[in-house]
Short mmCIF file of C-alpha atoms and ligand atoms in Angstrom, two decimals:
data_model
loop_
_atom_site.label_atom_id
_atom_site.label_comp_id
_atom_site.label_asym_id
_atom_site.label_seq_id
_atom_site.Cartn_x
_atom_site.Cartn_y
_atom_site.Cartn_z
CA UNK V 1 28.10 -26.62 -61.63
CA UNK V 2 27.82 -25.78 -57.08
CA UNK V 3 24.20 -24.61 -56.82
CA UNK V 4 23.95 -21.27 -55.39
CA UNK V 5 22.93 -22.08 -51.16
CA UNK V 6 21.18 -18.38 -49.69
CA UNK V 7 20.60 -18.16 -46.32
CA UNK V 8 16.28 -18.17 -47.11
CA UNK V 9 16.80 -22.06 -49.67
CA UNK V 10 14.76 -25.09 -49.10
CA UNK V 11 17.88 -27.19 -47.32
CA UNK V 12 18.71 -24.36 -45.33
CA UNK V 13 15.04 -23.53 -43.71
CA UNK V 14 14.46 -26.64 -43.02
CA UNK V 15 11.10 -25.96 -43.94
CA UNK V 16 8.05 -28.23 -44.50
CA UNK V 17 6.52 -27.35 -47.37
CA UNK V 18 3.62 -24.84 -47.35
CA UNK V 19 0.92 -26.96 -49.26
CA UNK V 20 -1.78 -26.83 -51.17
CA UNK V 21 -4.78 -24.41 -51.11
CA UNK V 22 -7.77 -24.96 -53.75
CA UNK V 23 -8.65 -21.45 -55.38
CA UNK V 24 -12.65 -21.28 -56.51
CA UNK V 25 -14.04 -18.38 -59.10
CA UNK V 26 -17.18 -17.49 -58.94
CA UNK V 27 -18.18 -19.09 -61.36
CA UNK V 28 -17.18 -21.95 -58.59
CA UNK V 29 -18.74 -20.32 -56.20
CA UNK V 30 -21.85 -19.81 -58.31
CA UNK V 31 -21.94 -23.75 -59.37
CA UNK V 32 -21.86 -24.75 -55.66
CA UNK V 33 -24.48 -22.65 -54.42
CA UNK V 34 -26.56 -23.73 -56.84
CA UNK V 35 -26.53 -27.07 -54.02
CA UNK V 36 -27.55 -25.61 -50.70
CA UNK V 37 -30.45 -22.71 -49.70
CA UNK V 38 -27.64 -19.40 -48.53
CA UNK V 39 -30.93 -18.50 -46.48
CA UNK V 40 -31.15 -21.51 -44.55
CA UNK V 41 -27.36 -21.39 -43.95
CA UNK V 42 -27.46 -17.82 -43.18
CA UNK V 43 -30.69 -18.81 -40.92
CA UNK V 44 -28.75 -21.50 -38.90
CA UNK V 45 -26.34 -19.35 -38.66
CA UNK V 46 -28.12 -16.92 -36.70
CA UNK V 47 -29.44 -18.90 -34.34
CA UNK V 48 -26.16 -20.41 -33.59
CA UNK V 49 -24.98 -17.00 -32.81
CA UNK V 50 -27.85 -16.29 -30.47
CA UNK V 51 -26.89 -19.16 -28.39
CA UNK V 52 -23.48 -17.98 -28.17
CA UNK V 53 -21.61 -20.67 -30.95
CA UNK V 54 -20.34 -17.96 -33.09
CA UNK V 55 -17.00 -16.37 -32.57
CA UNK V 56 -17.11 -12.64 -34.10
CA UNK V 57 -13.82 -11.09 -33.56
CA UNK V 58 -13.59 -6.73 -34.61
CA UNK V 59 -13.46 -6.28 -37.33
CA UNK V 60 -10.36 -4.26 -39.23
CA UNK V 61 -11.41 -1.55 -41.40
CA UNK V 62 -8.85 0.57 -43.07
CA UNK V 63 -10.16 3.07 -44.86
CA UNK V 64 -7.99 5.73 -47.92
CA UNK V 65 -9.05 8.35 -50.06
CA UNK V 66 -7.53 7.29 -53.71
CA UNK V 67 -6.57 9.08 -56.11
CA UNK V 68 -9.93 10.39 -57.60
CA UNK V 69 -10.74 11.71 -53.31
CA UNK V 70 -13.03 9.23 -53.41
CA UNK V 71 -13.71 6.54 -50.04
CA UNK V 72 -12.29 3.50 -50.39
CA UNK V 73 -11.51 1.03 -47.71
CA UNK V 74 -10.27 -2.81 -46.52
CA UNK V 75 -12.94 -4.70 -44.63
CA UNK V 76 -10.93 -7.80 -42.89
CA UNK V 77 -13.63 -9.99 -40.84
CA UNK V 78 -12.12 -13.19 -39.41
CA UNK V 79 -15.15 -15.48 -37.25
CA UNK V 80 -15.98 -18.78 -36.08
CA UNK V 81 -19.26 -20.65 -35.89
CA UNK V 82 -19.26 -23.85 -34.52
CA UNK V 83 -16.01 -26.24 -36.75
CA UNK V 84 -16.09 -23.70 -39.15
CA UNK V 85 -13.30 -20.77 -39.09
CA UNK V 86 -12.36 -18.50 -41.77
CA UNK V 87 -12.11 -15.14 -42.70
CA UNK V 88 -13.46 -11.88 -45.19
CA UNK V 89 -11.78 -9.95 -46.73
CA UNK V 90 -13.67 -7.11 -48.45
CA UNK V 91 -11.89 -4.86 -50.45
CA UNK V 92 -14.36 -1.34 -52.45
CA UNK V 93 -13.72 2.32 -53.26
CA UNK V 94 -17.01 3.74 -54.55
CA UNK V 95 -14.70 5.89 -57.89
CA UNK V 96 -15.21 1.92 -59.21
CA UNK V 97 -18.67 1.54 -60.56
CA UNK V 98 -17.37 4.98 -63.00
CA UNK V 99 -14.50 2.88 -63.52
CA UNK V 100 -16.92 0.03 -64.85
CA UNK V 101 -15.67 -1.79 -62.18
CA UNK V 102 -18.06 -3.34 -59.22
CA UNK V 103 -17.80 -1.15 -56.30
CA UNK V 104 -16.99 -4.13 -53.90
CA UNK V 105 -15.18 -6.82 -54.30
CA UNK V 106 -12.87 -9.24 -52.09
CA UNK V 107 -11.45 -12.71 -50.95
CA UNK V 108 -13.12 -15.28 -48.42
CA UNK V 109 -10.37 -18.23 -46.64
CA UNK V 110 -11.67 -21.29 -45.05
CA UNK V 111 -9.46 -22.56 -42.73
CA UNK V 112 -8.64 -26.17 -41.77
CA UNK V 113 -10.09 -26.25 -37.73
CA UNK V 114 -6.93 -28.44 -36.52
CA UNK V 115 -3.93 -27.18 -38.88
CA UNK V 116 -5.50 -23.41 -38.99
CA UNK V 117 -4.39 -23.73 -42.37
CA UNK V 118 -5.92 -21.88 -45.44
CA UNK V 119 -8.00 -24.80 -47.29
CA UNK V 120 -9.64 -22.66 -49.94
CA UNK V 121 -9.60 -19.35 -51.12
CA UNK V 122 -13.47 -18.68 -53.38
CA UNK V 123 -14.37 -15.22 -54.87
CA UNK V 124 -15.92 -13.26 -52.34
CA UNK V 125 -18.09 -10.49 -54.23
CA UNK V 126 -20.24 -12.95 -54.90
CA UNK V 127 -21.09 -14.58 -51.76
CA UNK V 128 -21.21 -10.79 -49.58
CA UNK V 129 -23.90 -10.16 -51.77
CA UNK V 130 -25.69 -13.06 -51.11
CA UNK V 131 -25.37 -13.22 -48.00
CA UNK V 132 -26.84 -9.65 -47.25
CA UNK V 133 -29.58 -10.81 -49.19
CA UNK V 134 -30.28 -14.35 -47.36
CA UNK V 135 -29.92 -12.02 -43.75
CA UNK V 136 -32.61 -10.02 -45.02
CA UNK V 137 -34.69 -12.82 -46.65
CA UNK V 138 -34.62 -13.92 -43.23
CA UNK V 139 -34.58 -11.00 -41.39
CA UNK V 140 -38.55 -10.17 -43.22
CA UNK V 141 -39.83 -13.90 -42.60
CA UNK V 142 -38.25 -13.71 -38.55
CA UNK V 143 -39.93 -9.73 -38.62
CA UNK V 144 -43.32 -11.09 -39.88
CA UNK V 145 -43.31 -9.70 -43.31
CA UNK V 146 -43.18 -12.42 -45.37
CA UNK V 147 -47.10 -12.04 -46.56
CA UNK V 148 -46.01 -8.49 -47.84
CA UNK V 149 -46.85 -7.71 -51.33
CA UNK V 150 -45.23 -5.28 -52.71
CA UNK V 151 -41.10 -4.33 -52.15
CA UNK V 152 -39.04 -1.38 -52.76
CA UNK V 153 -35.55 -1.47 -53.67
CA UNK V 154 -34.32 2.08 -53.63
CA UNK V 155 -29.74 1.48 -54.84
CA UNK V 156 -29.85 -0.83 -57.66
CA UNK V 157 -26.04 -2.16 -57.38
CA UNK V 158 -25.02 -4.82 -57.31
CA UNK V 159 -26.72 -5.57 -53.66
CA UNK V 160 -29.70 -3.83 -54.89
CA UNK V 161 -30.02 -6.21 -57.60
CA UNK V 162 -29.51 -9.61 -55.72
CA UNK V 163 -32.16 -8.43 -52.37
CA UNK V 164 -34.77 -8.13 -55.72
CA UNK V 165 -34.00 -11.08 -57.61
CA UNK V 166 -34.15 -13.20 -54.30
CA UNK V 167 -37.50 -12.02 -52.61
CA UNK V 168 -38.76 -11.65 -55.71
CA UNK V 169 -38.53 -15.66 -55.40
CA UNK V 170 -38.83 -15.99 -52.05
CA UNK V 171 -41.81 -13.35 -51.11
CA UNK V 172 -45.26 -15.90 -52.37
CA UNK V 173 -47.76 -13.01 -52.08
CA UNK V 174 -45.26 -10.58 -53.84
CA UNK V 175 -46.89 -8.72 -56.61
CA UNK V 176 -45.48 -5.92 -57.55
CA UNK V 177 -41.58 -4.19 -57.04
CA UNK V 178 -40.82 -0.16 -56.88
CA UNK V 179 -37.61 0.68 -58.11
CA UNK V 180 -35.44 4.28 -57.99
CA UNK V 181 -31.53 4.47 -58.07
CA UNK V 182 -30.21 7.90 -58.67
CA UNK V 183 -28.79 6.12 -62.22
CA UNK V 184 -31.83 6.05 -63.73
CA UNK V 185 -30.19 3.44 -66.11
CA UNK V 186 -29.77 1.46 -63.78
CA UNK V 187 -32.67 0.81 -62.21
CA UNK V 188 -34.11 0.14 -65.28
CA UNK V 189 -32.07 -2.28 -66.19
CA UNK V 190 -33.16 -4.28 -62.62
CA UNK V 191 -36.42 -4.24 -63.79
CA UNK V 192 -35.55 -5.93 -67.19
CA UNK V 193 -33.77 -8.60 -65.10
CA UNK V 194 -37.03 -9.36 -63.02
CA UNK V 195 -39.32 -12.02 -64.01
CA UNK V 196 -42.81 -12.16 -62.42
CA UNK V 197 -43.56 -9.35 -60.51
CA UNK V 198 -45.14 -5.67 -62.00
CA UNK V 199 -42.04 -3.53 -61.45
CA UNK V 200 -42.09 0.51 -61.64
CA UNK V 201 -39.18 2.81 -61.84
CA UNK V 202 -39.97 5.80 -59.81
CA UNK V 203 -38.18 9.11 -60.50
CA UNK V 204 -37.73 9.65 -56.34
CA UNK V 205 -37.25 8.02 -53.67
CA UNK V 206 -39.68 8.66 -51.76
CA UNK V 207 -42.14 7.36 -54.58
CA UNK V 208 -40.60 4.18 -54.33
CA UNK V 209 -40.32 3.19 -50.45
CA UNK V 210 -44.30 4.97 -50.18
CA UNK V 211 -45.17 2.57 -52.86
CA UNK V 212 -44.26 -0.82 -50.61
CA UNK V 213 -44.25 -2.63 -47.66
CA UNK V 214 -40.80 -3.48 -47.37
CA UNK V 215 -38.61 -0.89 -48.37
CA UNK V 216 -34.82 -1.90 -48.87
CA UNK V 217 -32.26 0.37 -49.42
CA UNK V 218 -29.12 -0.22 -50.87
CA UNK V 219 -27.37 3.36 -51.68
CA UNK V 220 -24.21 4.28 -51.27
CA UNK V 221 -25.31 7.91 -49.37
CA UNK V 222 -23.81 9.33 -46.06
CA UNK V 223 -26.38 10.97 -44.83
CA UNK V 224 -29.51 10.48 -43.51
CA UNK V 225 -32.45 11.39 -46.03
CA UNK V 226 -35.59 9.30 -45.33
CA UNK V 227 -37.82 10.60 -42.84
CA UNK V 228 -40.47 8.34 -41.14
CA UNK V 229 -43.26 10.10 -43.38
CA UNK V 230 -41.78 8.37 -46.86
CA UNK V 231 -43.04 5.48 -45.13
CA UNK V 232 -46.47 3.23 -45.74
CA UNK V 233 -48.49 2.70 -42.34
CA UNK V 234 -47.07 -0.59 -41.44
CA UNK V 235 -44.14 -1.11 -43.34
CA UNK V 236 -40.77 -2.58 -42.60
CA UNK V 237 -37.71 -0.10 -44.06
CA UNK V 238 -34.54 -2.72 -44.04
CA UNK V 239 -32.05 -0.56 -43.47
CA UNK V 240 -28.64 -2.48 -45.43
CA UNK V 241 -26.68 0.43 -46.17
CA UNK V 242 -27.19 1.37 -42.74
CA UNK V 243 -26.57 5.43 -43.64
CA UNK V 244 -30.30 6.74 -45.52
CA UNK V 245 -32.56 6.92 -42.73
CA UNK V 246 -32.73 9.86 -40.43
CA UNK V 247 -32.33 9.60 -36.58
CA UNK V 248 -36.06 10.22 -37.00
CA UNK V 249 -36.58 7.27 -38.64
CA UNK V 250 -34.56 4.80 -35.95
CA UNK V 251 -36.22 7.56 -32.97
CA UNK V 252 -39.99 7.15 -34.15
CA UNK V 253 -39.86 2.85 -35.29
CA UNK V 254 -42.38 0.99 -33.50
CA UNK V 255 -39.20 -1.44 -33.35
CA UNK V 256 -36.25 -1.62 -34.82
CA UNK V 257 -34.26 -4.98 -34.93
CA UNK V 258 -30.63 -5.94 -35.59
CA UNK V 259 -27.91 -8.46 -36.05
CA UNK V 260 -25.78 -7.51 -33.76
CA UNK V 261 -25.08 -5.53 -30.72
CA UNK V 262 -21.45 -4.84 -30.53
CA UNK V 263 -20.64 -3.88 -33.98
CA UNK V 264 -23.72 -1.67 -33.84
CA UNK V 265 -22.94 -0.13 -30.61
CA UNK V 266 -18.91 -0.26 -31.11
CA UNK V 267 -19.70 1.63 -35.00
CA UNK V 268 -20.59 5.79 -34.06
CA UNK V 269 -19.69 6.48 -38.00
CA UNK V 270 -23.03 4.98 -38.41
CA UNK V 271 -27.03 6.50 -37.18
CA UNK V 272 -27.93 3.73 -34.96
CA UNK V 273 -24.16 3.12 -33.59
CA UNK V 274 -24.06 7.22 -33.37
CA UNK V 275 -27.60 7.19 -31.40
CA UNK V 276 -25.71 4.85 -29.22
CA UNK V 277 -23.31 6.81 -28.26
CA UNK V 278 -25.24 9.30 -27.90
CA UNK V 279 -27.88 7.87 -25.38
CA UNK V 280 -30.64 8.13 -27.12
CA UNK V 281 -31.24 4.70 -28.07
CA UNK V 282 -30.46 1.68 -26.10
CA UNK V 283 -29.58 -1.72 -26.21
CA UNK V 284 -32.72 -4.03 -25.14
CA UNK V 285 -34.38 -3.33 -22.15
CA UNK V 286 -32.29 -0.14 -22.17
CA UNK V 287 -33.38 3.10 -20.47
CA UNK V 288 -33.88 5.22 -23.69
CA UNK V 289 -35.30 4.24 -26.69
CA UNK V 290 -34.72 0.58 -26.70
CA UNK V 291 -33.50 -1.39 -29.84
CA UNK V 292 -35.94 -4.17 -29.23
CA UNK V 293 -34.34 -7.52 -30.93
CA UNK V 294 -31.83 -8.80 -32.57
CA UNK V 295 -32.22 -11.30 -35.73
CA UNK V 296 -30.73 -14.72 -34.20
CA UNK V 297 -32.63 -14.10 -30.83
CA UNK V 298 -35.90 -13.56 -33.37
CA UNK V 299 -35.21 -17.41 -34.92
CA UNK V 300 -35.27 -18.36 -31.50
CA UNK V 301 -37.63 -17.48 -29.79
CA UNK V 302 -35.68 -15.10 -27.52
CA UNK V 303 -37.27 -12.28 -28.61
CA UNK V 304 -41.51 -12.23 -29.82
CA UNK V 305 -41.71 -10.23 -32.85
CA UNK V 306 -44.15 -6.82 -33.38
CA UNK V 307 -45.01 -8.54 -36.35
CA UNK V 308 -46.61 -6.36 -38.72
CA UNK V 309 -46.58 -2.72 -36.32
CA UNK V 310 -47.08 0.78 -36.75
CA UNK V 311 -45.92 3.38 -38.19
CA UNK V 312 -43.02 1.31 -39.16
CA UNK V 313 -40.17 -1.43 -37.77
CA UNK V 314 -36.35 -0.55 -38.37
CA UNK V 315 -34.37 -4.02 -39.33
CA UNK V 316 -30.76 -2.55 -39.59
CA UNK V 317 -28.30 -5.72 -40.60
CA UNK V 318 -24.64 -4.04 -39.90
CA UNK V 319 -23.13 -7.00 -41.56
CA UNK V 320 -21.50 -9.92 -39.76
CA UNK V 321 -18.69 -11.74 -41.25
CA UNK V 322 -19.37 -15.20 -39.55
CA UNK V 323 -22.21 -15.36 -42.14
CA UNK V 324 -19.88 -15.21 -44.45
CA UNK V 325 -17.65 -17.61 -42.94
CA UNK V 326 -20.56 -20.20 -42.65
CA UNK V 327 -21.62 -19.59 -46.51
CA UNK V 328 -17.22 -19.99 -47.14
CA UNK V 329 -17.32 -23.16 -44.93
CA UNK V 330 -21.21 -24.70 -47.37
CA UNK V 331 -19.27 -23.81 -50.79
CA UNK V 332 -15.99 -25.67 -49.62
CA UNK V 333 -17.97 -29.00 -48.28
CA UNK V 334 -19.72 -28.48 -52.06
CA UNK V 335 -16.54 -27.61 -53.55
CA UNK V 336 -14.90 -30.94 -52.56
CA UNK V 337 -17.63 -32.92 -53.15
CA UNK V 338 -18.25 -31.65 -56.58
CA UNK V 339 -14.44 -31.57 -57.80
CA UNK V 340 -14.80 -27.45 -58.46
CA UNK V 341 -11.68 -25.36 -58.09
CA UNK V 342 -7.96 -25.41 -58.82
CA UNK V 343 -5.37 -27.25 -56.34
CA UNK V 344 -2.27 -24.37 -56.21
CA UNK V 345 0.49 -25.67 -54.87
CA UNK V 346 2.49 -22.85 -52.42
CA UNK V 347 5.41 -24.98 -52.79
N1 NAD M 401 -25.51 -4.34 -44.23
C1 NAD M 401 -24.70 -5.39 -44.92
O1 NAD M 401 -24.75 -5.67 -44.22
C2 NAD M 401 -23.95 -4.41 -46.30
C3 NAD M 401 -23.16 -5.64 -46.59
C4 NAD M 401 -22.50 -5.25 -48.27
C5 NAD M 401 -22.91 -4.11 -48.29
N2 NAD M 401 -23.43 -2.89 -47.94
C6 NAD M 401 -23.72 -1.67 -48.04
O2 NAD M 401 -25.16 -1.97 -49.77
C7 NAD M 401 -24.63 -0.62 -50.49
C8 NAD M 401 -24.88 -1.39 -51.13
O3 NAD M 401 -23.17 -1.84 -52.53
P1 NAD M 401 -23.62 -2.53 -53.82
O4 NAD M 401 -22.54 -3.56 -53.89
O5 NAD M 401 -25.19 -2.32 -53.94
O6 NAD M 401 -22.87 -0.80 -54.17
P2 NAD M 401 -23.25 -0.36 -55.81
O7 NAD M 401 -22.33 0.90 -56.40
O8 NAD M 401 -22.98 -1.79 -56.83
O9 NAD M 401 -24.56 -0.57 -55.96
C9 NAD M 401 -25.19 1.37 -55.03
C10 NAD M 401 -26.58 2.02 -55.81
O10 NAD M 401 -27.07 2.78 -55.51
C11 NAD M 401 -27.12 4.13 -56.00
N3 NAD M 401 -27.43 5.04 -55.45
C12 NAD M 401 -25.82 6.06 -54.31
N4 NAD M 401 -26.99 6.69 -53.90
C13 NAD M 401 -27.71 6.70 -54.19
C14 NAD M 401 -28.93 7.25 -53.02
N5 NAD M 401 -28.78 8.37 -52.10
N6 NAD M 401 -30.42 7.06 -53.97
C15 NAD M 401 -30.11 6.47 -55.11
N7 NAD M 401 -29.42 5.36 -55.38
C16 NAD M 401 -28.12 5.64 -55.02
C17 NAD M 401 -25.96 3.96 -56.87
O11 NAD M 401 -26.51 4.66 -58.33
C18 NAD M 401 -26.24 1.98 -56.89
O12 NAD M 401 -26.11 2.07 -58.06
C19 NAD M 401 -23.07 -0.01 -49.74
O13 NAD M 401 -23.52 0.89 -49.19
C20 NAD M 401 -22.84 -1.34 -48.97
O14 NAD M 401 -21.30 -0.55 -47.69
C21 NAD M 401 -24.02 -3.75 -46.48
#
């Protein structure tokens, strides 16, 4: 029989072959993570970022409303640090938890630095939560709050859980954890999963925040509701979910730290970016109430932390894809050494 020849078949196109990628499941990623300290990787990458050894292009952001009218989005975040290149694709819909799905999920890609081919594809949801909690852990140290004895977590979903679990291990003096979630059963489930410190589930965000020297916000709130007088004197407010703090909190803080000034300034849909666009908050040294430092700048010593300062301090980590890319490189390397993952021939 004469073979069917098409204009796109192998012989006609003469293409050399699409190669192979390694696919890492969440379980593979988990095994790889046990082989190194993600906080060390994040800390080193924040320092690299401060020294100009990273490339952090603008994020590609696509949003839509799904059939439930829920906020739904995809973010593409490429990045490079030293000889590591890659990209995070993280998609989310706020209606996912009600359907029994994780709110956010996606893929992490590692690239070959010579050929630019994708070498490794990995589950990114776990790493995204690990990265975000690791930034908060590094930021808490850099801001001078490592001796805190009390922690609050407002919003006890994927990010809140990861923060509580990581910080319970890393803060040596931690004695109490205050939890609040608008779904009490979610807060209760986290309380049950937390070994060690004394855990209290509160019936309001204010009660949880005012009980703690470090309060982490990991909700999906769109509009600011946490006021300055909620904070315990000298507290550190870690604004992971970016929407919870009122403008007054930023304006009255003793110090405001961010991960990347451009990312914050370029996103006026978030409160701090909006305050910058309105000229009410400026970059370090600027004319309005200035942002005091970047996290990388604190870690390299380019800026001095104020330490525990009154009335309170705000840490606003916007989320840098290059930190995920650094973690993807570490995970991919660990997978290679341990022979983990599934090779997929692309043809
Ligand atoms: N800054 C960063 O680097 C970064 C990185 C990743 C995620 N995030 C943000 O972190 C947030 C949490 O993400 P997640 O994956 O944990 O989501 P999730 O849906 O798993 O958890 C959110 C939790 O917050 C609770 N919640 C929502 N609104 C609340 C409110 N007003 N008060 C109290 N509880 C409330 C929900 O019941 C839920 O349990 C999101 O806003 C996400 O965009 C930030």
